[in-house]
Amino acid sequence: MRAFIASSIGVACAAAAVLPLTAPDGLANSASAAPAPAPATVAAPRLPGSTQSLPLVPLTPPPTTAPPGSSDSVSLGLPAREVEPFALLGVVWDDPEEELHGRIQVRTKSAATGKWSPWQELEAHADRPDPDSAESRGDKVRGATAPLWVGDSNGVQARVLPEEPEADASGAHRLPEGLRLDLVHPGDDPAAEAGKNPAGEANSALAPPEALEIPALDRQGTREDLLAVRAPEQDGQDGQDGQDSQDGQDGQDGQSGQLRAVADAPIGPRPGIVTRKGWGADERLRGPFLYTRTVKVAFVHHTAMSNNYSCGQSAAIIRGIYRYHVQSNGWRDVGYNFFVDKCGKIYEGRAGGVANPVMGAHTYGFNHDSTGIAVLGSYDSTNPSGAAVDAVSKLVAWKLGLHGVDPRGTASMKSGGGKYRKGATVRLRTVSGHRDGYVTDCPGDRLYAKLGTIRATAARLQGR
């Protein structure tokens, strides 16, 4: 099913009334409605965060002015209103397979200054589980824009600018059904809370389960990571082939051969990685671990948000994206396998163990046998920091090295659908941008232009 909205002239943005959170019929009021009384002070959300969902509704009576510099019509949106505190937002809709034929713009009110931001456009970003995968089945998964970090805010306004060309016989614009604005408060950092850490158990070969960070290692120390990853694979292969050792000497010879192979394997030194406990993941939100066979390609992304965050906010941003991916998008966990901030700090993303081939939800059609690395920020017209590029290079050198992959090489991948037809065999660079696997501008022209540097640096770190 699709919702239809009639074409009309634009919305009166600056003059929209501030509406109280408790007035449900106020959503349909016009921009000329009488000012409402200020809402009561709301207590800060309790751990571990919160999500508010506000439907985008017809603006009645029809707006009479267009957004500055735009000829697009607007008849769906959210009048300016005060809300409970939030710091990240995005728009979701019912059918994940339905494309958003239009533009969605938002502005927010700073909780600190009371000032309204300029209008910002949400990116219709296609990070999601593969079609026909276990994660995409059922009625929980929804279509969504990329989330946008806006900082501590307590007011919001939204408008939808439908595409002009595509119209049905009645001349109405088509938009997805169930459009709503989700406002996410990431909650305070619960990293100091005591108790079991089930996600940390998956990293137990690398650090204690309660560790806030997996420490960096030199190349020699990193050989132990290879043993941790490859020994189970070797054991499983032996069991599958039914080739048990005939005596102790055979077992010792096999182990010696494995150690020699590990000693000669090209791999970059393990970088320090902030664990999920380190950035404050609420493990009650996510589903179970999900693995793929190996890692053949690393896809580089950007999170399509402002670059004006402080690095002290990175953990909160990741908590917000995590909550948005799970509760708004309906995924089993955050979509990316790793995050990197502009200060060069690396963060564990989807749970299951940083050394393991964890299946993410980052590159539609190619989530099998890949890993997804998201750099916090937007890099369409802004250069990524040198620290971020270096961190991605180190992460790629280590992660691909664990699976015997040359960062300068290519890999044969089978498409699950999307940019390439389902079942097609596609040759991709082992370090690719999101746009190489899907129709998107991600990771932005400026970050995409750095992939050659990342490949070369990662190969050097591997000793190639």
Short mmCIF file of C-alpha atoms in Angstrom, two decimals:
data_model
loop_
_atom_site.label_atom_id
_atom_site.label_comp_id
_atom_site.label_asym_id
_atom_site.label_seq_id
_atom_site.Cartn_x
_atom_site.Cartn_y
_atom_site.Cartn_z
CA MET A 1 0.00 0.00 0.00
CA ARG A 2 1.09 3.55 -0.68
CA ALA A 3 -0.08 6.85 0.71
CA PHE A 4 -1.00 9.68 -1.65
CA ILE A 5 -0.66 13.39 -1.01
CA ALA A 6 -2.00 16.08 -3.28
CA SER A 7 0.25 18.70 -4.83
CA SER A 8 0.08 22.12 -3.20
CA ILE A 9 2.18 25.21 -2.63
CA GLY A 10 4.91 25.25 0.05
CA VAL A 11 4.68 25.48 3.84
CA ALA A 12 5.02 28.61 5.99
CA CYS A 13 8.12 27.46 7.85
CA ALA A 14 9.35 30.26 10.02
CA ALA A 15 5.93 31.20 11.35
CA ALA A 16 4.84 27.69 12.39
CA ALA A 17 3.33 27.51 15.86
CA VAL A 18 5.10 25.82 18.75
CA LEU A 19 2.75 23.07 19.85
CA PRO A 20 2.60 21.25 23.18
CA LEU A 21 3.50 17.57 23.23
CA THR A 22 0.16 16.76 24.86
CA ALA A 23 -2.08 18.15 22.07
CA PRO A 24 -2.59 15.31 19.55
CA ASP A 25 -4.95 17.29 17.31
CA GLY A 26 -2.38 20.08 17.15
CA LEU A 27 -0.40 18.11 14.58
CA ALA A 28 -2.86 19.11 11.87
CA ASN A 29 -3.01 22.77 12.82
CA SER A 30 -1.86 25.37 10.33
CA ALA A 31 1.11 27.68 10.69
CA SER A 32 -1.30 30.46 11.61
CA ALA A 33 -2.66 28.68 14.68
CA ALA A 34 -2.64 30.60 17.96
CA PRO A 35 0.48 30.09 20.07
CA ALA A 36 0.15 27.30 22.60
CA PRO A 37 1.28 27.54 26.21
CA ALA A 38 4.83 26.40 26.90
CA PRO A 39 5.03 22.71 27.84
CA ALA A 40 5.92 21.66 31.34
CA THR A 41 9.55 20.87 32.04
CA VAL A 42 10.29 17.23 31.24
CA ALA A 43 12.66 15.08 33.26
CA ALA A 44 15.76 13.86 31.43
CA PRO A 45 15.32 10.34 30.00
CA ARG A 46 16.48 7.51 32.21
CA LEU A 47 19.03 4.97 31.10
CA PRO A 48 19.41 3.54 28.57
CA GLY A 49 17.71 6.09 26.28
CA SER A 50 14.37 6.67 24.59
CA THR A 51 12.64 6.98 21.22
CA GLN A 52 9.71 9.26 20.38
CA SER A 53 7.71 8.59 17.19
CA LEU A 54 5.74 11.44 15.60
CA PRO A 55 3.66 10.81 12.46
CA LEU A 56 4.17 13.14 9.51
CA VAL A 57 0.71 14.51 8.76
CA PRO A 58 -1.10 16.65 6.18
CA LEU A 59 -0.63 20.34 6.93
CA THR A 60 -4.08 21.95 6.99
CA PRO A 61 -5.21 24.40 5.84
CA PRO A 62 -2.86 24.13 2.82
CA PRO A 63 0.39 26.09 3.22
CA THR A 64 0.73 29.25 1.16
CA THR A 65 4.47 29.82 0.82
CA ALA A 66 7.27 27.63 -0.56
CA PRO A 67 10.57 27.03 1.19
CA PRO A 68 13.10 29.71 0.18
CA GLY A 69 14.72 28.92 -3.17
CA SER A 70 12.44 25.95 -3.84
CA SER A 71 9.65 25.33 -6.31
CA ASP A 72 8.67 22.05 -4.63
CA SER A 73 5.22 21.68 -3.09
CA VAL A 74 4.76 20.72 0.55
CA SER A 75 1.61 19.26 2.09
CA LEU A 76 3.00 16.70 4.57
CA GLY A 77 5.20 17.36 7.56
CA LEU A 78 5.29 18.26 11.23
CA PRO A 79 4.61 21.78 12.49
CA ALA A 80 7.21 23.21 14.87
CA ARG A 81 6.71 21.82 18.35
CA GLU A 82 8.51 21.25 21.61
CA VAL A 83 9.25 17.65 22.55
CA GLU A 84 11.10 15.66 25.14
CA PRO A 85 14.91 15.86 24.87
CA PHE A 86 16.56 14.02 21.98
CA ALA A 87 19.85 14.17 20.06
CA LEU A 88 19.40 12.08 16.89
CA LEU A 89 16.52 11.75 14.44
CA GLY A 90 15.42 10.02 11.26
CA VAL A 91 12.28 9.27 9.25
CA VAL A 92 10.96 5.73 8.87
CA TRP A 93 8.09 4.16 6.89
CA ASP A 94 6.29 0.83 6.75
CA ASP A 95 7.65 -0.98 3.66
CA PRO A 96 11.47 -1.41 3.53
CA GLU A 97 11.30 -2.20 -0.19
CA GLU A 98 9.57 1.09 -1.02
CA GLU A 99 11.77 3.96 -2.17
CA LEU A 100 11.32 7.49 -0.90
CA HIS A 101 10.44 9.60 -3.96
CA GLY A 102 10.96 12.93 -2.31
CA ARG A 103 13.11 14.95 0.05
CA ILE A 104 12.68 15.29 3.80
CA GLN A 105 14.01 18.33 5.61
CA VAL A 106 14.12 19.00 9.34
CA ARG A 107 15.16 21.73 11.72
CA THR A 108 15.67 21.45 15.46
CA LYS A 109 15.75 23.67 18.53
CA SER A 110 18.85 23.59 20.72
CA ALA A 111 18.14 22.66 24.32
CA ALA A 112 21.08 24.82 25.40
CA THR A 113 20.40 28.05 23.49
CA GLY A 114 16.74 27.81 22.44
CA LYS A 115 17.76 28.71 18.87
CA TRP A 116 16.45 26.90 15.81
CA SER A 117 18.91 25.32 13.38
CA PRO A 118 18.80 25.88 9.61
CA TRP A 119 16.86 23.31 7.58
CA GLN A 120 18.83 20.09 7.02
CA GLU A 121 18.05 17.37 4.50
CA LEU A 122 17.92 13.72 5.52
CA GLU A 123 19.76 11.26 3.30
CA ALA A 124 17.72 8.37 1.91
CA HIS A 125 20.53 5.98 2.82
CA ALA A 126 20.26 2.29 1.83
CA ASP A 127 22.05 0.58 4.72
CA ARG A 128 20.00 -2.51 5.46
CA PRO A 129 19.95 -6.31 5.63
CA ASP A 130 20.21 -8.31 2.41
CA PRO A 131 16.93 -9.27 0.72
CA ASP A 132 15.69 -12.76 1.66
CA SER A 133 18.08 -12.88 4.64
CA ALA A 134 16.85 -14.07 8.01
CA GLU A 135 17.19 -10.53 9.34
CA SER A 136 14.98 -9.00 6.65
CA ARG A 137 12.07 -11.42 7.08
CA GLY A 138 8.96 -10.61 9.05
CA ASP A 139 7.17 -7.36 9.69
CA LYS A 140 9.73 -5.65 11.95
CA VAL A 141 12.07 -4.24 9.29
CA ARG A 142 11.10 -0.80 7.96
CA GLY A 143 12.28 1.66 5.35
CA ALA A 144 14.26 4.59 6.74
CA THR A 145 16.46 7.56 6.02
CA ALA A 146 19.95 7.77 7.44
CA PRO A 147 19.90 8.99 11.05
CA LEU A 148 21.01 12.57 11.69
CA TRP A 149 22.85 13.61 14.85
CA VAL A 150 21.65 17.08 15.92
CA GLY A 151 22.93 17.30 19.50
CA ASP A 152 20.85 18.03 22.60
CA SER A 153 17.52 19.35 21.30
CA ASN A 154 13.96 19.83 22.56
CA GLY A 155 12.11 21.14 19.52
CA VAL A 156 11.60 19.89 15.96
CA GLN A 157 9.90 20.73 12.67
CA ALA A 158 9.76 18.67 9.44
CA ARG A 159 8.58 19.02 5.84
CA VAL A 160 8.35 16.63 2.90
CA LEU A 161 9.14 17.81 -0.63
CA PRO A 162 7.72 15.19 -3.02
CA GLU A 163 9.29 14.54 -6.41
CA GLU A 164 7.54 16.37 -9.22
CA PRO A 165 7.84 13.97 -12.21
CA GLU A 166 6.33 10.72 -10.92
CA ALA A 167 2.56 11.01 -10.54
CA ASP A 168 -0.35 8.61 -10.98
CA ALA A 169 -3.39 9.20 -13.17
CA SER A 170 -4.97 11.51 -10.63
CA GLY A 171 -1.90 13.70 -10.48
CA ALA A 172 -1.11 12.91 -6.84
CA HIS A 173 2.44 12.38 -5.60
CA ARG A 174 3.25 8.98 -4.16
CA LEU A 175 5.03 8.68 -0.84
CA PRO A 176 5.58 5.63 1.37
CA GLU A 177 2.86 4.79 3.84
CA GLY A 178 3.41 5.28 7.55
CA LEU A 179 5.95 8.12 7.37
CA ARG A 180 6.99 9.13 10.86
CA LEU A 181 9.78 11.08 12.52
CA ASP A 182 11.69 9.16 15.20
CA LEU A 183 13.53 11.21 17.82
CA VAL A 184 16.22 9.31 19.72
CA HIS A 185 17.85 10.14 23.03
CA PRO A 186 20.96 7.93 23.36
CA GLY A 187 20.85 7.89 27.15
CA ASP A 188 23.78 8.29 29.47
CA ASP A 189 26.81 6.01 29.22
CA PRO A 190 26.08 2.80 31.18
CA ALA A 191 29.62 1.45 30.66
CA ALA A 192 30.37 1.57 34.38
CA GLU A 193 27.39 -0.63 35.25
CA ALA A 194 28.33 -3.95 36.78
CA GLY A 195 27.05 -7.28 35.54
CA LYS A 196 27.59 -9.81 32.77
CA ASN A 197 28.56 -8.59 29.33
CA PRO A 198 27.40 -11.21 26.78
CA ALA A 199 28.79 -9.25 23.84
CA GLY A 200 32.19 -9.13 25.55
CA GLU A 201 32.33 -12.93 25.70
CA ALA A 202 32.68 -12.97 21.90
CA ASN A 203 35.96 -11.02 22.28
CA SER A 204 37.29 -13.15 25.15
CA ALA A 205 40.29 -14.35 23.11
CA LEU A 206 41.39 -10.72 22.73
CA ALA A 207 40.44 -9.04 26.02
CA PRO A 208 38.51 -9.73 29.25
CA PRO A 209 34.72 -9.69 28.70
CA GLU A 210 34.30 -6.55 30.83
CA ALA A 211 37.04 -4.60 29.02
CA LEU A 212 36.15 -1.14 27.75
CA GLU A 213 38.82 -1.36 25.04
CA ILE A 214 40.66 -4.13 23.22
CA PRO A 215 44.31 -3.07 23.40
CA ALA A 216 46.52 -2.40 20.39
CA LEU A 217 49.26 -4.95 19.65
CA ASP A 218 52.42 -5.00 17.59
CA ARG A 219 52.59 -7.36 14.62
CA GLN A 220 54.13 -10.21 16.62
CA GLY A 221 51.43 -10.04 19.27
CA THR A 222 48.79 -9.94 16.56
CA ARG A 223 49.75 -13.48 15.47
CA GLU A 224 47.68 -14.69 18.43
CA ASP A 225 44.61 -13.12 16.84
CA LEU A 226 45.29 -15.19 13.73
CA LEU A 227 45.50 -18.35 15.80
CA ALA A 228 42.22 -17.49 17.54
CA VAL A 229 40.46 -16.99 14.19
CA ARG A 230 42.04 -19.73 12.11
CA ALA A 231 42.29 -22.57 14.63
CA PRO A 232 38.48 -23.03 14.85
CA GLU A 233 38.26 -22.88 11.06
CA GLN A 234 40.95 -25.56 10.76
CA ASP A 235 39.31 -27.74 13.40
CA GLY A 236 35.96 -27.46 11.64
CA GLN A 237 37.52 -28.35 8.29
CA ASP A 238 39.26 -31.38 9.73
CA GLY A 239 36.04 -32.60 11.28
CA GLN A 240 34.11 -32.10 8.07
CA ASP A 241 36.64 -34.07 6.02
CA GLY A 242 36.86 -36.82 8.62
CA GLN A 243 40.67 -36.68 8.59
CA ASP A 244 41.52 -37.31 12.22
CA SER A 245 45.21 -37.52 13.25
CA GLN A 246 46.53 -41.07 13.32
CA ASP A 247 48.80 -40.37 16.25
CA GLY A 248 50.19 -37.59 18.39
CA GLN A 249 53.01 -36.90 15.97
CA ASP A 250 50.56 -36.14 13.15
CA GLY A 251 48.78 -33.69 15.42
CA GLN A 252 52.05 -32.02 16.36
CA ASP A 253 53.09 -31.77 12.71
CA GLY A 254 49.74 -30.19 11.82
CA GLN A 255 50.06 -27.71 14.64
CA SER A 256 53.61 -26.83 13.62
CA GLY A 257 52.49 -26.28 10.05
CA GLN A 258 49.68 -24.04 11.24
CA LEU A 259 52.08 -21.99 13.39
CA ARG A 260 54.45 -21.59 10.44
CA ALA A 261 51.57 -20.41 8.24
CA VAL A 262 50.51 -17.92 10.87
CA ALA A 263 54.07 -16.65 11.31
CA ASP A 264 54.31 -15.97 7.56
CA ALA A 265 50.83 -14.50 7.13
CA PRO A 266 50.61 -10.82 6.12
CA ILE A 267 48.59 -9.00 8.76
CA GLY A 268 48.65 -5.50 10.15
CA PRO A 269 49.13 -4.85 13.86
CA ARG A 270 45.87 -4.90 15.77
CA PRO A 271 44.67 -1.36 16.48
CA GLY A 272 43.01 -0.43 19.78
CA ILE A 273 39.23 -0.90 19.56
CA VAL A 274 36.63 0.48 21.96
CA THR A 275 34.27 -2.37 22.87
CA ARG A 276 30.50 -2.22 22.92
CA LYS A 277 30.70 -1.94 26.69
CA GLY A 278 33.14 0.91 26.18
CA TRP A 279 30.65 2.99 24.19
CA GLY A 280 27.73 1.97 26.38
CA ALA A 281 25.66 -0.49 24.30
CA ASP A 282 22.47 -1.64 26.00
CA GLU A 283 22.72 -5.34 25.12
CA ARG A 284 19.05 -5.90 25.94
CA LEU A 285 18.05 -4.18 22.70
CA ARG A 286 19.74 -6.44 20.16
CA GLY A 287 19.10 -9.92 18.82
CA PRO A 288 21.49 -12.90 18.70
CA PHE A 289 24.86 -12.95 16.95
CA LEU A 290 24.85 -13.65 13.21
CA TYR A 291 27.90 -14.85 11.26
CA THR A 292 28.90 -15.23 7.64
CA ARG A 293 31.63 -17.54 6.27
CA THR A 294 34.60 -15.19 5.96
CA VAL A 295 35.54 -11.58 5.16
CA LYS A 296 36.55 -10.88 1.55
CA VAL A 297 35.67 -7.17 1.23
CA ALA A 298 35.67 -4.16 3.56
CA PHE A 299 33.03 -1.57 2.62
CA VAL A 300 33.75 1.99 3.75
CA HIS A 301 30.79 4.23 4.66
CA HIS A 302 30.08 7.62 6.15
CA THR A 303 27.18 8.22 8.53
CA ALA A 304 25.89 11.23 6.51
CA MET A 305 25.66 13.67 9.41
CA SER A 306 27.32 16.87 10.57
CA ASN A 307 31.08 16.93 11.09
CA ASN A 308 30.71 19.44 13.94
CA TYR A 309 30.52 16.82 16.69
CA SER A 310 33.19 16.64 19.37
CA CYS A 311 35.06 13.36 19.77
CA GLY A 312 33.75 13.23 23.32
CA GLN A 313 30.28 12.79 21.77
CA SER A 314 31.26 9.82 19.59
CA ALA A 315 30.06 7.15 22.03
CA ALA A 316 26.68 8.88 22.42
CA ILE A 317 26.34 9.17 18.63
CA ILE A 318 26.97 5.44 18.26
CA ARG A 319 24.43 4.66 21.01
CA GLY A 320 21.92 6.79 19.12
CA ILE A 321 22.59 5.05 15.79
CA TYR A 322 22.37 1.67 17.55
CA ARG A 323 18.97 2.47 19.03
CA TYR A 324 17.74 3.87 15.69
CA HIS A 325 18.88 0.80 13.72
CA VAL A 326 17.30 -1.64 16.18
CA GLN A 327 14.11 0.07 17.33
CA SER A 328 13.29 2.32 14.36
CA ASN A 329 14.64 0.26 11.44
CA GLY A 330 13.78 -3.07 13.04
CA TRP A 331 17.22 -4.70 12.62
CA ARG A 332 18.75 -7.24 14.98
CA ASP A 333 21.65 -4.90 15.90
CA VAL A 334 23.49 -1.81 14.70
CA GLY A 335 24.22 -2.24 10.99
CA TYR A 336 27.94 -1.45 10.81
CA ASN A 337 30.69 -3.77 12.03
CA PHE A 338 32.93 -0.87 13.06
CA PHE A 339 32.82 2.89 13.57
CA VAL A 340 35.69 5.36 13.26
CA ASP A 341 35.46 8.95 14.53
CA LYS A 342 37.31 12.00 13.22
CA CYS A 343 39.90 11.71 16.00
CA GLY A 344 40.88 8.26 14.74
CA LYS A 345 39.29 6.18 17.51
CA ILE A 346 37.89 2.81 16.40
CA TYR A 347 34.72 1.33 17.92
CA GLU A 348 33.24 -2.16 17.81
CA GLY A 349 29.90 -2.12 16.00
CA ARG A 350 27.65 -5.15 15.56
CA ALA A 351 28.10 -7.75 18.30
CA GLY A 352 29.70 -11.13 17.74
CA GLY A 353 33.43 -10.50 18.13
CA VAL A 354 35.65 -8.02 16.30
CA ALA A 355 37.90 -10.79 14.93
CA ASN A 356 34.99 -12.92 13.71
CA PRO A 357 33.13 -12.73 10.37
CA VAL A 358 30.03 -11.05 11.80
CA MET A 359 27.30 -10.40 9.24
CA GLY A 360 26.26 -6.75 9.24
CA ALA A 361 23.46 -4.75 7.61
CA HIS A 362 25.48 -2.09 5.82
CA THR A 363 25.68 -2.82 2.07
CA TYR A 364 22.40 -4.07 0.62
CA GLY A 365 23.12 -7.17 -1.48
CA PHE A 366 26.68 -7.72 -0.18
CA ASN A 367 26.46 -8.24 3.57
CA HIS A 368 27.68 -11.83 3.16
CA ASP A 369 31.47 -12.27 3.41
CA SER A 370 32.10 -8.57 4.07
CA THR A 371 32.62 -6.08 6.87
CA GLY A 372 31.27 -2.53 7.10
CA ILE A 373 33.29 0.41 8.48
CA ALA A 374 31.42 3.70 9.03
CA VAL A 375 33.29 6.98 9.53
CA LEU A 376 31.25 9.38 11.67
CA GLY A 377 30.46 12.49 9.62
CA SER A 378 29.60 13.54 6.08
CA TYR A 379 32.27 13.63 3.39
CA ASP A 380 30.52 14.82 0.24
CA SER A 381 32.35 18.16 0.30
CA THR A 382 34.52 17.90 3.43
CA ASN A 383 37.83 16.01 3.57
CA PRO A 384 38.05 13.28 6.20
CA SER A 385 40.66 13.90 8.87
CA GLY A 386 44.09 12.32 8.51
CA ALA A 387 43.48 10.54 11.83
CA ALA A 388 40.29 8.93 10.49
CA VAL A 389 41.98 7.80 7.25
CA ASP A 390 44.90 6.33 9.21
CA ALA A 391 42.52 4.51 11.57
CA VAL A 392 40.54 2.97 8.70
CA SER A 393 43.84 1.88 7.11
CA LYS A 394 44.97 0.18 10.34
CA LEU A 395 41.60 -1.48 10.84
CA VAL A 396 41.52 -2.77 7.25
CA ALA A 397 45.12 -4.08 7.49
CA TRP A 398 44.24 -6.07 10.60
CA LYS A 399 40.71 -7.22 9.75
CA LEU A 400 41.43 -8.29 6.17
CA GLY A 401 44.75 -9.79 7.29
CA LEU A 402 42.89 -12.08 9.69
CA HIS A 403 41.20 -13.61 6.65
CA GLY A 404 44.21 -13.64 4.33
CA VAL A 405 43.03 -10.76 2.14
CA ASP A 406 45.28 -8.28 0.30
CA PRO A 407 43.80 -4.75 0.65
CA ARG A 408 45.01 -3.94 -2.89
CA GLY A 409 43.25 -6.91 -4.45
CA THR A 410 39.83 -7.83 -5.76
CA ALA A 411 37.30 -10.44 -4.71
CA SER A 412 34.50 -12.29 -6.44
CA MET A 413 31.20 -11.62 -4.66
CA LYS A 414 27.69 -12.96 -5.32
CA SER A 415 25.02 -10.25 -5.26
CA GLY A 416 21.99 -10.69 -3.06
CA GLY A 417 20.11 -8.06 -5.09
CA GLY A 418 19.99 -4.28 -5.30
CA LYS A 419 22.49 -2.54 -7.58
CA TYR A 420 23.29 -5.86 -9.26
CA ARG A 421 20.73 -8.53 -10.06
CA LYS A 422 20.34 -11.25 -7.48
CA GLY A 423 22.78 -14.11 -8.06
CA ALA A 424 25.13 -12.10 -10.28
CA THR A 425 28.86 -12.60 -9.70
CA VAL A 426 30.53 -9.22 -9.21
CA ARG A 427 34.23 -8.42 -8.98
CA LEU A 428 34.86 -5.81 -6.28
CA ARG A 429 37.94 -4.19 -4.78
CA THR A 430 38.72 -5.73 -1.40
CA VAL A 431 38.51 -2.20 0.00
CA SER A 432 35.41 -0.68 -1.60
CA GLY A 433 33.09 2.22 -0.97
CA HIS A 434 29.42 1.70 -0.23
CA ARG A 435 28.64 3.13 -3.69
CA ASP A 436 30.55 0.24 -5.30
CA GLY A 437 27.96 -2.20 -3.94
CA TYR A 438 24.82 -0.06 -4.00
CA VAL A 439 23.30 2.94 -5.76
CA THR A 440 24.29 5.69 -3.33
CA ASP A 441 26.75 8.56 -2.96
CA CYS A 442 28.11 7.06 0.28
CA PRO A 443 30.85 7.41 1.55
CA GLY A 444 30.94 10.87 -0.06
CA ASP A 445 33.31 11.98 -2.82
CA ARG A 446 36.05 13.18 -0.46
CA LEU A 447 36.24 9.95 1.57
CA TYR A 448 35.85 7.80 -1.54
CA ALA A 449 38.88 9.58 -3.03
CA LYS A 450 40.93 8.39 -0.03
CA LEU A 451 40.32 4.68 -0.65
CA GLY A 452 43.47 4.37 -2.76
CA THR A 453 45.52 5.74 0.14
CA ILE A 454 43.76 3.37 2.55
CA ARG A 455 44.52 0.36 0.32
CA ALA A 456 48.19 1.25 -0.06
CA THR A 457 48.70 2.04 3.64
CA ALA A 458 46.91 -1.13 4.74
CA ALA A 459 49.02 -3.28 2.40
CA ARG A 460 52.21 -1.70 3.77
CA LEU A 461 51.06 -2.36 7.33
CA GLN A 462 50.49 -6.00 6.37
CA GLY A 463 54.11 -6.16 5.17
CA ARG A 464 53.21 -6.63 1.52
#
